[in-house]
mmCIF file of C-alpha atoms and ligand atoms in Angstrom:
data_model
loop_
_atom_site.group_PDB
_atom_site.id
_atom_site.type_symbol
_atom_site.label_atom_id
_atom_site.label_comp_id
_atom_site.label_asym_id
_atom_site.label_seq_id
_atom_site.Cartn_x
_atom_site.Cartn_y
_atom_site.Cartn_z
ATOM 1 C CA MET E 1 -153.611 -232.236 -124.510
ATOM 2 C CA SER E 2 -151.118 -234.974 -123.733
ATOM 3 C CA SER E 3 -152.787 -237.646 -120.481
ATOM 4 C CA LEU E 4 -150.358 -238.822 -117.793
ATOM 5 C CA PHE E 5 -151.694 -242.367 -119.345
ATOM 6 C CA ASP E 6 -150.577 -241.779 -122.662
ATOM 7 C CA PRO E 7 -147.141 -243.363 -123.714
ATOM 8 C CA ILE E 8 -144.761 -241.703 -124.776
ATOM 9 C CA ARG E 9 -141.061 -242.249 -126.258
ATOM 10 C CA ILE E 10 -137.842 -240.688 -124.607
ATOM 11 C CA GLY E 11 -134.414 -241.084 -125.929
ATOM 12 C CA GLU E 12 -134.289 -244.937 -126.719
ATOM 13 C CA LEU E 13 -136.810 -245.579 -124.434
ATOM 14 C CA ALA E 14 -140.317 -246.230 -125.200
ATOM 15 C CA LEU E 15 -142.360 -245.968 -122.130
ATOM 16 C CA ALA E 16 -146.237 -247.022 -121.456
ATOM 17 C CA ASN E 17 -147.347 -244.084 -119.745
ATOM 18 C CA ARG E 18 -145.836 -240.877 -118.151
ATOM 19 C CA ILE E 19 -145.724 -241.510 -114.457
ATOM 20 C CA VAL E 20 -141.857 -242.829 -112.936
ATOM 21 C CA MET E 21 -141.074 -244.463 -109.951
ATOM 22 C CA ALA E 22 -138.657 -242.100 -107.937
ATOM 23 C CA PRO E 23 -135.596 -243.674 -107.071
ATOM 24 C CA LEU E 24 -136.091 -245.042 -103.568
ATOM 25 C CA THR E 25 -133.347 -246.025 -101.318
ATOM 26 C CA ARG E 26 -134.725 -249.095 -99.654
ATOM 27 C CA ASN E 27 -131.383 -250.510 -97.494
ATOM 28 C CA ARG E 28 -132.180 -254.317 -97.563
ATOM 29 C CA ALA E 29 -129.177 -255.416 -99.791
ATOM 30 C CA ALA E 30 -127.959 -259.350 -98.735
ATOM 31 C CA ALA E 31 -123.453 -259.081 -98.415
ATOM 32 C CA ARG E 32 -121.551 -257.422 -100.265
ATOM 33 C CA GLN E 33 -123.875 -254.977 -101.094
ATOM 34 C CA VAL E 34 -125.678 -257.128 -103.652
ATOM 35 C CA PRO E 35 -129.586 -256.655 -104.228
ATOM 36 C CA SER E 36 -131.474 -259.287 -102.516
ATOM 37 C CA ASP E 37 -134.767 -262.043 -104.437
ATOM 38 C CA LEU E 38 -136.960 -259.568 -102.702
ATOM 39 C CA ALA E 39 -135.517 -256.848 -104.296
ATOM 40 C CA VAL E 40 -137.198 -258.828 -107.993
ATOM 41 C CA THR E 41 -140.264 -259.289 -106.362
ATOM 42 C CA TYR E 42 -140.676 -255.623 -105.514
ATOM 43 C CA TYR E 43 -139.988 -254.018 -108.390
ATOM 44 C CA ALA E 44 -141.964 -256.551 -110.618
ATOM 45 C CA GLN E 45 -144.572 -255.437 -108.757
ATOM 46 C CA ARG E 46 -144.159 -251.798 -110.139
ATOM 47 C CA ALA E 47 -143.472 -252.563 -113.499
ATOM 48 C CA SER E 48 -146.336 -250.912 -114.331
ATOM 49 C CA ALA E 49 -144.971 -247.736 -113.722
ATOM 50 C CA GLY E 50 -143.692 -245.702 -117.312
ATOM 51 C CA LEU E 51 -140.704 -246.202 -115.787
ATOM 52 C CA ILE E 52 -138.530 -247.107 -113.185
ATOM 53 C CA VAL E 53 -135.715 -245.570 -111.303
ATOM 54 C CA SER E 54 -133.974 -247.455 -109.045
ATOM 55 C CA GLU E 55 -132.977 -246.971 -105.704
ATOM 56 C CA ALA E 56 -129.869 -245.050 -105.549
ATOM 57 C CA SER E 57 -126.727 -247.556 -106.472
ATOM 58 C CA GLN E 58 -122.855 -246.918 -105.678
ATOM 59 C CA ILE E 59 -120.979 -246.645 -108.129
ATOM 60 C CA SER E 60 -118.111 -248.087 -106.315
ATOM 61 C CA ALA E 61 -117.339 -249.540 -102.476
ATOM 62 C CA GLU E 62 -116.419 -245.816 -101.382
ATOM 63 C CA GLY E 63 -119.216 -244.063 -102.558
ATOM 64 C CA GLN E 64 -121.246 -246.088 -99.994
ATOM 65 C CA GLY E 65 -123.286 -243.733 -97.244
ATOM 66 C CA TYR E 66 -125.778 -246.739 -95.584
ATOM 67 C CA LEU E 67 -125.877 -250.071 -94.447
ATOM 68 C CA ASP E 68 -127.509 -252.477 -96.795
ATOM 69 C CA SER E 69 -128.340 -250.162 -99.735
ATOM 70 C CA PRO E 70 -127.390 -252.193 -103.489
ATOM 71 C CA GLY E 71 -124.037 -251.451 -105.413
ATOM 72 C CA ILE E 72 -123.478 -251.467 -109.685
ATOM 73 C CA TYR E 73 -119.732 -252.171 -109.294
ATOM 74 C CA SER E 74 -119.204 -256.034 -109.359
ATOM 75 C CA ARG E 75 -120.306 -259.243 -111.052
ATOM 76 C CA GLU E 76 -122.078 -260.426 -107.916
ATOM 77 C CA GLN E 77 -124.151 -257.550 -107.786
ATOM 78 C CA VAL E 78 -124.974 -257.520 -111.681
ATOM 79 C CA ALA E 79 -126.124 -261.037 -111.682
ATOM 80 C CA ALA E 80 -128.788 -259.736 -109.314
ATOM 81 C CA TRP E 81 -129.438 -256.851 -110.465
ATOM 82 C CA LYS E 82 -130.233 -258.907 -114.292
ATOM 83 C CA LYS E 83 -132.692 -260.720 -112.105
ATOM 84 C CA VAL E 84 -134.519 -257.504 -111.461
ATOM 85 C CA THR E 85 -134.480 -256.674 -114.662
ATOM 86 C CA GLU E 86 -135.321 -258.902 -116.421
ATOM 87 C CA ALA E 87 -138.728 -259.392 -113.676
ATOM 88 C CA VAL E 88 -139.559 -255.597 -114.372
ATOM 89 C CA HIS E 89 -138.755 -256.453 -118.516
ATOM 90 C CA ALA E 90 -141.176 -259.672 -118.154
ATOM 91 C CA ARG E 91 -144.272 -257.459 -117.076
ATOM 92 C CA GLY E 92 -143.756 -254.905 -119.589
ATOM 93 C CA GLY E 93 -142.065 -252.239 -117.441
ATOM 94 C CA LYS E 94 -139.162 -250.662 -117.833
ATOM 95 C CA ILE E 95 -135.917 -250.000 -115.456
ATOM 96 C CA VAL E 96 -132.923 -247.668 -115.483
ATOM 97 C CA VAL E 97 -130.690 -247.450 -112.492
ATOM 98 C CA GLN E 98 -129.220 -244.680 -110.157
ATOM 99 C CA LEU E 99 -125.736 -244.293 -109.963
ATOM 100 C CA TRP E 100 -124.543 -242.941 -107.034
ATOM 101 C CA HIS E 101 -121.131 -241.340 -105.090
ATOM 102 C CA VAL E 102 -123.059 -240.567 -101.476
ATOM 103 C CA GLY E 103 -119.319 -238.735 -100.890
ATOM 104 C CA ARG E 104 -119.604 -237.049 -97.651
ATOM 105 C CA ILE E 105 -122.210 -238.405 -96.358
ATOM 106 C CA SER E 106 -121.002 -241.428 -95.093
ATOM 107 C CA HIS E 107 -119.417 -243.091 -91.992
ATOM 108 C CA VAL E 108 -115.795 -245.388 -91.864
ATOM 109 C CA SER E 109 -117.589 -247.683 -90.566
ATOM 110 C CA LEU E 110 -119.332 -248.235 -94.017
ATOM 111 C CA GLN E 111 -115.816 -247.554 -95.980
ATOM 112 C CA PRO E 112 -113.652 -250.090 -96.950
ATOM 113 C CA GLY E 113 -110.489 -250.504 -94.911
ATOM 114 C CA GLY E 114 -112.367 -247.844 -92.367
ATOM 115 C CA ILE E 115 -110.921 -244.866 -94.634
ATOM 116 C CA ALA E 116 -112.701 -241.690 -94.336
ATOM 117 C CA PRO E 117 -114.841 -240.616 -96.710
ATOM 118 C CA VAL E 118 -114.324 -238.348 -99.731
ATOM 119 C CA SER E 119 -115.627 -235.422 -100.880
ATOM 120 C CA SER E 120 -115.276 -232.027 -102.320
ATOM 121 C CA THR E 121 -114.235 -230.292 -98.774
ATOM 122 C CA ALA E 122 -112.657 -231.681 -95.456
ATOM 123 C CA ARG E 123 -115.425 -230.023 -94.028
ATOM 124 C CA ARG E 124 -118.435 -232.664 -92.570
ATOM 125 C CA ALA E 125 -121.316 -232.443 -92.927
ATOM 126 C CA ASN E 126 -124.482 -232.379 -90.183
ATOM 127 C CA GLY E 127 -126.427 -234.927 -90.427
ATOM 128 C CA LYS E 128 -126.453 -238.646 -89.553
ATOM 129 C CA THR E 129 -126.899 -241.354 -91.267
ATOM 130 C CA PHE E 130 -127.467 -245.248 -90.660
ATOM 131 C CA THR E 131 -124.722 -247.808 -89.292
ATOM 132 C CA ARG E 132 -124.104 -251.161 -88.850
ATOM 133 C CA ASP E 133 -124.617 -250.102 -84.877
ATOM 134 C CA GLY E 134 -127.789 -247.668 -85.729
ATOM 135 C CA PHE E 135 -128.023 -244.086 -86.555
ATOM 136 C CA ALA E 136 -124.311 -242.536 -86.182
ATOM 137 C CA PRO E 137 -123.105 -238.650 -86.946
ATOM 138 C CA VAL E 138 -121.325 -238.689 -90.879
ATOM 139 C CA SER E 139 -117.768 -238.503 -91.078
ATOM 140 C CA GLU E 140 -115.079 -236.164 -91.018
ATOM 141 C CA PRO E 141 -114.260 -236.342 -95.368
ATOM 142 C CA ARG E 142 -110.807 -236.478 -96.804
ATOM 143 C CA ALA E 143 -110.883 -233.857 -99.563
ATOM 144 C CA LEU E 144 -110.023 -235.683 -103.194
ATOM 145 C CA ARG E 145 -107.171 -234.641 -104.805
ATOM 146 C CA THR E 146 -107.360 -233.656 -108.240
ATOM 147 C CA ASP E 147 -105.521 -235.891 -110.008
ATOM 148 C CA GLU E 148 -107.686 -238.624 -107.581
ATOM 149 C CA LEU E 149 -111.283 -237.153 -110.431
ATOM 150 C CA PRO E 150 -110.778 -238.927 -113.399
ATOM 151 C CA ARG E 151 -110.111 -242.152 -111.327
ATOM 152 C CA ILE E 152 -114.101 -241.029 -109.928
ATOM 153 C CA VAL E 153 -115.124 -240.201 -113.344
ATOM 154 C CA ALA E 154 -113.969 -244.130 -114.432
ATOM 155 C CA ASP E 155 -116.265 -245.775 -111.382
ATOM 156 C CA TYR E 156 -118.954 -243.558 -112.988
ATOM 157 C CA ARG E 157 -118.130 -245.091 -116.715
ATOM 158 C CA HIS E 158 -117.664 -248.710 -114.923
ATOM 159 C CA ALA E 159 -121.236 -248.864 -113.093
ATOM 160 C CA ALA E 160 -122.940 -247.345 -116.600
ATOM 161 C CA ARG E 161 -121.183 -250.761 -118.246
ATOM 162 C CA CYS E 162 -121.877 -252.943 -115.336
ATOM 163 C CA ALA E 163 -125.597 -251.296 -115.546
ATOM 164 C CA MET E 164 -125.787 -252.143 -119.255
ATOM 165 C CA GLU E 165 -124.623 -255.723 -118.606
ATOM 166 C CA ALA E 166 -127.668 -256.142 -115.578
ATOM 167 C CA GLY E 167 -129.885 -255.307 -118.252
ATOM 168 C CA PHE E 168 -130.571 -251.882 -116.999
ATOM 169 C CA ASP E 169 -132.638 -249.665 -119.839
ATOM 170 C CA GLY E 170 -130.523 -247.358 -118.937
ATOM 171 C CA VAL E 171 -129.064 -244.486 -116.062
ATOM 172 C CA GLU E 172 -130.308 -241.775 -114.299
ATOM 173 C CA VAL E 173 -126.898 -240.341 -112.871
ATOM 174 C CA HIS E 174 -127.263 -238.571 -108.710
ATOM 175 C CA GLY E 175 -126.564 -235.462 -109.227
ATOM 176 C CA ALA E 176 -129.200 -234.441 -106.254
ATOM 177 C CA ASN E 177 -130.279 -234.024 -102.589
ATOM 178 C CA GLY E 178 -126.136 -232.593 -101.588
ATOM 179 C CA TYR E 179 -124.063 -236.240 -101.906
ATOM 180 C CA LEU E 180 -120.783 -235.987 -104.155
ATOM 181 C CA LEU E 181 -121.705 -234.629 -107.274
ATOM 182 C CA ASP E 182 -123.563 -232.312 -105.469
ATOM 183 C CA GLN E 183 -121.372 -231.320 -103.332
ATOM 184 C CA PHE E 184 -119.243 -230.087 -105.838
ATOM 185 C CA LEU E 185 -121.858 -227.949 -107.602
ATOM 186 C CA ARG E 186 -122.042 -225.490 -104.200
ATOM 187 C CA ASP E 187 -120.903 -222.923 -103.528
ATOM 188 C CA SER E 188 -121.751 -223.604 -100.041
ATOM 189 C CA ILE E 189 -120.151 -226.594 -99.517
ATOM 190 C CA ASN E 190 -116.957 -226.548 -102.280
ATOM 191 C CA ASP E 191 -113.780 -224.767 -100.464
ATOM 192 C CA ARG E 192 -111.758 -225.833 -103.110
ATOM 193 C CA ASP E 193 -109.004 -224.006 -105.741
ATOM 194 C CA ASP E 194 -107.832 -226.237 -108.139
ATOM 195 C CA ASP E 195 -110.211 -226.728 -111.241
ATOM 196 C CA TYR E 196 -112.892 -228.112 -110.056
ATOM 197 C CA GLY E 197 -113.559 -225.112 -107.357
ATOM 198 C CA GLY E 198 -114.362 -221.527 -107.637
ATOM 199 C CA PRO E 199 -116.612 -220.295 -110.795
ATOM 200 C CA ILE E 200 -119.751 -222.203 -111.684
ATOM 201 C CA ALA E 201 -117.478 -223.721 -114.636
ATOM 202 C CA ASN E 202 -115.127 -225.106 -112.575
ATOM 203 C CA ARG E 203 -117.931 -226.782 -109.748
ATOM 204 C CA ALA E 204 -119.790 -227.960 -112.569
ATOM 205 C CA ARG E 205 -116.398 -229.660 -114.422
ATOM 206 C CA LEU E 206 -117.294 -232.951 -112.243
ATOM 207 C CA LEU E 207 -120.570 -233.730 -113.213
ATOM 208 C CA ILE E 208 -119.958 -232.851 -116.774
ATOM 209 C CA GLU E 209 -116.778 -234.998 -117.003
ATOM 210 C CA VAL E 210 -119.071 -237.777 -115.224
ATOM 211 C CA MET E 211 -122.008 -237.562 -117.970
ATOM 212 C CA GLU E 212 -119.694 -237.510 -121.232
ATOM 213 C CA ALA E 213 -118.653 -240.117 -119.953
ATOM 214 C CA VAL E 214 -122.086 -242.122 -119.032
ATOM 215 C CA THR E 215 -123.444 -241.061 -122.346
ATOM 216 C CA ALA E 216 -119.911 -242.500 -124.137
ATOM 217 C CA GLU E 217 -120.405 -245.956 -122.063
ATOM 218 C CA VAL E 218 -124.421 -246.513 -122.503
ATOM 219 C CA GLY E 219 -125.204 -244.128 -125.031
ATOM 220 C CA SER E 220 -127.031 -240.707 -124.884
ATOM 221 C CA GLY E 221 -130.676 -241.347 -125.187
ATOM 222 C CA ARG E 222 -130.469 -244.332 -122.451
ATOM 223 C CA THR E 223 -128.926 -241.711 -119.456
ATOM 224 C CA GLY E 224 -130.845 -239.369 -117.673
ATOM 225 C CA LEU E 225 -129.855 -236.065 -114.899
ATOM 226 C CA ARG E 226 -131.925 -235.908 -111.576
ATOM 227 C CA ILE E 227 -131.170 -232.273 -109.525
ATOM 228 C CA SER E 228 -132.860 -230.804 -106.801
ATOM 229 C CA PRO E 229 -131.152 -226.895 -106.952
ATOM 230 C CA VAL E 230 -132.526 -225.923 -103.975
ATOM 231 C CA THR E 231 -132.585 -229.052 -101.809
ATOM 232 C CA PRO E 232 -131.191 -228.469 -98.201
ATOM 233 C CA SER E 233 -131.533 -232.019 -97.380
ATOM 234 C CA ASN E 234 -127.757 -233.564 -95.950
ATOM 235 C CA ASP E 235 -126.736 -230.257 -94.588
ATOM 236 C CA ALA E 236 -126.897 -229.116 -98.447
ATOM 237 C CA GLY E 237 -127.086 -224.895 -97.998
ATOM 238 C CA GLN E 238 -127.913 -223.054 -100.822
ATOM 239 C CA ASP E 239 -125.778 -222.265 -103.345
ATOM 240 C CA SER E 240 -125.184 -218.199 -104.058
ATOM 241 C CA ASP E 241 -126.573 -218.321 -107.242
ATOM 242 C CA PRO E 242 -128.333 -221.704 -107.967
ATOM 243 C CA ARG E 243 -130.605 -220.572 -111.321
ATOM 244 C CA ALA E 244 -126.628 -219.763 -112.691
ATOM 245 C CA LEU E 245 -125.113 -222.933 -111.751
ATOM 246 C CA PHE E 246 -128.453 -224.523 -113.523
ATOM 247 C CA ASP E 247 -128.195 -222.923 -116.175
ATOM 248 C CA HIS E 248 -124.509 -223.737 -117.012
ATOM 249 C CA VAL E 249 -125.308 -227.240 -116.385
ATOM 250 C CA ILE E 250 -128.753 -226.905 -118.864
ATOM 251 C CA ASP E 251 -126.366 -225.469 -121.999
ATOM 252 C CA ARG E 252 -122.976 -227.431 -121.072
ATOM 253 C CA LEU E 253 -124.867 -230.645 -121.340
ATOM 254 C CA ALA E 254 -127.162 -229.694 -124.480
ATOM 255 C CA PRO E 255 -123.964 -231.466 -127.107
ATOM 256 C CA LEU E 256 -124.722 -234.516 -125.173
ATOM 257 C CA LYS E 257 -128.779 -235.319 -125.738
ATOM 258 C CA LEU E 258 -129.468 -236.837 -123.000
ATOM 259 C CA ALA E 259 -132.865 -238.736 -122.876
ATOM 260 C CA PHE E 260 -134.375 -237.025 -119.439
ATOM 261 C CA LEU E 261 -133.696 -234.191 -116.756
ATOM 262 C CA HIS E 262 -134.705 -234.925 -113.704
ATOM 263 C CA VAL E 263 -135.539 -232.310 -110.926
ATOM 264 C CA ILE E 264 -136.489 -232.294 -107.352
ATOM 265 C CA GLU E 265 -139.263 -229.025 -106.843
ATOM 266 C CA GLY E 266 -137.851 -228.216 -103.416
ATOM 267 C CA ALA E 267 -136.770 -229.725 -100.043
ATOM 268 C CA THR E 268 -136.852 -232.832 -101.337
ATOM 269 C CA GLY E 269 -140.295 -235.034 -99.799
ATOM 270 C CA GLY E 270 -140.906 -231.825 -98.341
ATOM 271 C CA ALA E 271 -142.006 -227.579 -98.893
ATOM 272 C CA ARG E 272 -142.028 -226.823 -102.176
ATOM 273 C CA ASP E 273 -141.407 -223.875 -101.764
ATOM 274 C CA ILE E 274 -138.054 -224.217 -99.286
ATOM 275 C CA ALA E 275 -136.247 -221.233 -101.249
ATOM 276 C CA PRO E 276 -137.320 -219.350 -104.383
ATOM 277 C CA PHE E 277 -136.808 -220.695 -108.247
ATOM 278 C CA ASP E 278 -137.853 -220.190 -111.143
ATOM 279 C CA PHE E 279 -138.947 -223.715 -111.943
ATOM 280 C CA GLU E 280 -139.866 -222.914 -115.181
ATOM 281 C CA ALA E 281 -137.963 -221.001 -115.939
ATOM 282 C CA LEU E 282 -135.154 -223.812 -116.251
ATOM 283 C CA ARG E 283 -137.918 -225.833 -118.090
ATOM 284 C CA ARG E 284 -137.728 -223.261 -121.358
ATOM 285 C CA ARG E 285 -134.134 -223.148 -121.282
ATOM 286 C CA PHE E 286 -133.716 -226.815 -120.940
ATOM 287 C CA LYS E 287 -136.750 -227.422 -123.834
ATOM 288 C CA ALA E 288 -134.989 -224.771 -125.974
ATOM 289 C CA LEU E 289 -131.007 -226.312 -125.470
ATOM 290 C CA HIS E 290 -132.322 -230.037 -125.335
ATOM 291 C CA PRO E 291 -135.351 -230.580 -127.646
ATOM 292 C CA GLN E 292 -135.196 -233.821 -127.858
ATOM 293 C CA GLY E 293 -135.485 -234.390 -123.461
ATOM 294 C CA ALA E 294 -137.706 -234.868 -121.427
ATOM 295 C CA TRP E 295 -138.590 -232.942 -118.410
ATOM 296 C CA MET E 296 -138.977 -235.113 -115.434
ATOM 297 C CA VAL E 297 -141.201 -233.152 -112.520
ATOM 298 C CA ASN E 298 -140.903 -234.784 -108.697
ATOM 299 C CA ASN E 299 -141.918 -233.858 -105.247
ATOM 300 C CA GLY E 300 -144.854 -234.336 -103.483
ATOM 301 C CA TYR E 301 -147.830 -234.345 -107.107
ATOM 302 C CA HIS E 302 -150.663 -235.931 -105.815
ATOM 303 C CA ARG E 303 -152.866 -237.276 -108.346
ATOM 304 C CA GLN E 304 -154.690 -234.134 -110.080
ATOM 305 C CA MET E 305 -151.470 -231.791 -109.773
ATOM 306 C CA ALA E 306 -149.977 -234.548 -112.319
ATOM 307 C CA ILE E 307 -152.996 -234.766 -114.630
ATOM 308 C CA ASP E 308 -152.797 -231.068 -114.920
ATOM 309 C CA VAL E 309 -148.889 -230.771 -114.704
ATOM 310 C CA ILE E 310 -148.879 -232.899 -118.423
ATOM 311 C CA ALA E 311 -152.236 -231.356 -119.346
ATOM 312 C CA SER E 312 -150.386 -228.106 -119.263
ATOM 313 C CA GLY E 313 -147.167 -229.108 -121.106
ATOM 314 C CA ARG E 314 -145.061 -228.434 -117.971
ATOM 315 C CA ALA E 315 -143.606 -231.227 -118.085
ATOM 316 C CA ASP E 316 -143.234 -234.874 -119.889
ATOM 317 C CA LEU E 317 -142.692 -237.023 -116.786
ATOM 318 C CA VAL E 318 -144.094 -236.788 -113.195
ATOM 319 C CA ALA E 319 -142.338 -239.123 -110.667
ATOM 320 C CA PHE E 320 -143.752 -240.354 -107.492
ATOM 321 C CA GLY E 321 -141.599 -241.607 -104.605
ATOM 322 C CA ARG E 322 -143.501 -242.679 -101.356
ATOM 323 C CA PRO E 323 -146.959 -243.320 -102.965
ATOM 324 C CA PHE E 324 -145.013 -245.923 -105.047
ATOM 325 C CA ILE E 325 -143.596 -247.368 -101.941
ATOM 326 C CA ALA E 326 -147.065 -247.983 -100.391
ATOM 327 C CA ASN E 327 -149.268 -248.558 -104.443
ATOM 328 C CA PRO E 328 -147.501 -251.241 -106.414
ATOM 329 C CA ASP E 329 -150.076 -250.513 -108.521
ATOM 330 C CA LEU E 330 -149.983 -247.074 -108.663
ATOM 331 C CA VAL E 331 -150.656 -246.498 -112.168
ATOM 332 C CA GLN E 332 -153.948 -248.044 -112.253
ATOM 333 C CA ARG E 333 -155.165 -246.224 -108.466
ATOM 334 C CA LEU E 334 -154.284 -242.657 -110.245
ATOM 335 C CA ARG E 335 -156.492 -244.090 -113.835
ATOM 336 C CA VAL E 336 -159.509 -244.851 -111.563
ATOM 337 C CA ASP E 337 -158.942 -242.432 -109.029
ATOM 338 C CA ALA E 338 -159.194 -245.365 -106.762
ATOM 339 C CA PRO E 339 -157.881 -244.293 -102.526
ATOM 340 C CA LEU E 340 -153.966 -244.895 -101.973
ATOM 341 C CA ASN E 341 -152.708 -247.763 -99.067
ATOM 342 C CA PRO E 342 -151.192 -245.398 -96.009
ATOM 343 C CA LEU E 343 -147.180 -245.179 -96.113
ATOM 344 C CA ARG E 344 -145.636 -247.377 -93.174
ATOM 345 C CA THR E 345 -142.941 -245.012 -92.123
ATOM 346 C CA SER E 346 -141.182 -247.369 -89.628
ATOM 347 C CA LEU E 347 -140.533 -249.977 -92.598
ATOM 348 C CA LEU E 348 -138.744 -247.564 -94.937
ATOM 349 C CA TYR E 349 -135.387 -248.534 -93.978
ATOM 350 C CA GLY E 350 -134.167 -251.825 -93.789
ATOM 351 C CA GLY E 351 -135.642 -255.417 -92.680
ATOM 352 C CA GLY E 352 -137.460 -258.075 -95.029
ATOM 353 C CA ALA E 353 -140.739 -257.935 -96.981
ATOM 354 C CA GLU E 354 -142.599 -256.703 -94.141
ATOM 355 C CA GLY E 355 -143.258 -252.515 -95.392
ATOM 356 C CA TYR E 356 -141.633 -254.035 -98.442
ATOM 357 C CA THR E 357 -143.609 -256.140 -101.012
ATOM 358 C CA ASP E 358 -146.315 -256.763 -99.029
ATOM 359 C CA TYR E 359 -148.446 -253.384 -99.560
ATOM 360 C CA PRO E 360 -151.747 -254.685 -101.412
ATOM 361 C CA SER E 361 -153.101 -254.017 -105.092
ATOM 362 C CA LEU E 362 -156.386 -252.897 -106.389
ATOM 363 C CA GLU E 363 -156.096 -256.621 -107.900
ATOM 364 C CA PRO E 364 -153.601 -259.138 -107.269
ATOM 365 C CA VAL E 365 -150.267 -258.600 -109.443
ATOM 366 C CA GLY E 366 -150.259 -260.004 -112.565
ATOM 367 C CA ALA E 367 -154.003 -261.059 -112.867
HETATM 368 C C1 FMN R 401 -137.665 -244.010 -98.066
HETATM 369 C C2 FMN R 401 -137.113 -242.791 -99.309
HETATM 370 C C3 FMN R 401 -136.176 -242.821 -100.176
HETATM 371 C C4 FMN R 401 -135.772 -242.394 -101.254
HETATM 372 N N1 FMN R 401 -134.216 -242.981 -101.513
HETATM 373 C C5 FMN R 401 -133.755 -241.875 -102.964
HETATM 374 C C6 FMN R 401 -132.434 -241.857 -103.044
HETATM 375 O O1 FMN R 401 -132.327 -243.413 -103.246
HETATM 376 N N2 FMN R 401 -132.387 -241.414 -104.501
HETATM 377 C C7 FMN R 401 -133.020 -240.325 -104.898
HETATM 378 O O2 FMN R 401 -132.210 -239.729 -105.554
HETATM 379 N N3 FMN R 401 -133.580 -239.489 -103.538
HETATM 380 C C8 FMN R 401 -134.447 -240.350 -102.923
HETATM 381 N N4 FMN R 401 -135.065 -239.975 -101.808
HETATM 382 C C9 FMN R 401 -136.539 -239.250 -102.041
HETATM 383 C C10 FMN R 401 -137.942 -239.234 -103.622
HETATM 384 O O3 FMN R 401 -137.044 -239.754 -104.518
HETATM 385 C C11 FMN R 401 -138.259 -238.433 -103.786
HETATM 386 O O4 FMN R 401 -137.767 -237.577 -104.478
HETATM 387 C C12 FMN R 401 -138.965 -237.753 -102.230
HETATM 388 O O5 FMN R 401 -139.625 -238.897 -101.564
HETATM 389 C C13 FMN R 401 -140.008 -237.047 -102.427
HETATM 390 O O6 FMN R 401 -141.280 -237.818 -103.260
HETATM 391 P P1 FMN R 401 -142.515 -237.710 -103.634
HETATM 392 O O7 FMN R 401 -143.028 -236.436 -102.529
HETATM 393 O O8 FMN R 401 -143.280 -238.288 -104.747
HETATM 394 O O9 FMN R 401 -142.348 -238.647 -102.351
HETATM 395 C C14 FMN R 401 -136.045 -241.012 -100.954
HETATM 396 C C15 FMN R 401 -137.659 -240.519 -100.855
HETATM 397 C C16 FMN R 401 -138.112 -241.507 -99.298
HETATM 398 C C17 FMN R 401 -139.063 -241.306 -98.778
#
């Protein structure tokens, strides 16, 4: 029987335990979407996680949808991320970067040249984002032309190359939560009539092309994918057949031999039973076709749930989001069953050290 606290090897990565820090956007990047020095401290404090998945990071200027989220496409960003990865490695941790393109969940004021954000569709999402002037409704997008999609794939590939230059142990492609790749996957959003719309094989095409490009760049054993088959986040309506959609994705990814699949069960940060979906059946299909791949679960896990899901073999890794924000030493706290610090929700997005690097550990970090 495996324990949450046992080491595990996934792909090329040897992890000290099965506890993962989930990707968490904190909107504290400096000018030009460069991670700040505070991020170095923040991630180093959390390096006892078996694996850290960084906050979502834009693959291009066009991929940005929120104020002060970092990028992973410029020289300056690479240099700043290098300080983060070195600090995590110095403490014995492992860190992959989450590659992000928000698609239509953006605002013209966050886009280069103030133009419309891009998506699979020209229909605006019903939602808000955070801009220089506060919360604002997301802007009406422009549907990407078919001949522009190779450029999107190339942007992912470029960002993956930047990630390796920055010293990341690998990458997680953000295919979840109603952002660009999810905007192509779901028939509730994708209204295209080209080779990237309509039947499942077409809607999954961009994601598969991105995964092929990214694995070619960084290696399969350092690449993972995050999905959220039923989350309603960011005005992502339910797909008409999410099971068939994600069965297809899993089948098509099999030749790529990914290191892990990261699955958000239910509504991201909300109800785990938001819509019927047999995650265990999806896991069995994944394990049959990807014997080397780790199954990472997330969403509302507490200590006992995480211990049980690993012990039962229904997951290889458990990602914790909010608990890692408030508890830099979450692994130690889970190990000794110590109480967790409460989350200060008003300090999640934007600002400085407060609510970011000032959460206490049981013992001084590094002691
Ligand atoms: C402040 C905050 C920021 C988040 N940022 C991201 C992100 O950048 N990428 C992503 O895939 N999910 C993001 N999420 C979702 C979390 O990774 C996670 O799925 C969610 O919090 C549920 O896990 P938990 O119950 O352990 O917190 C974010 C959630 C929160 C609360």
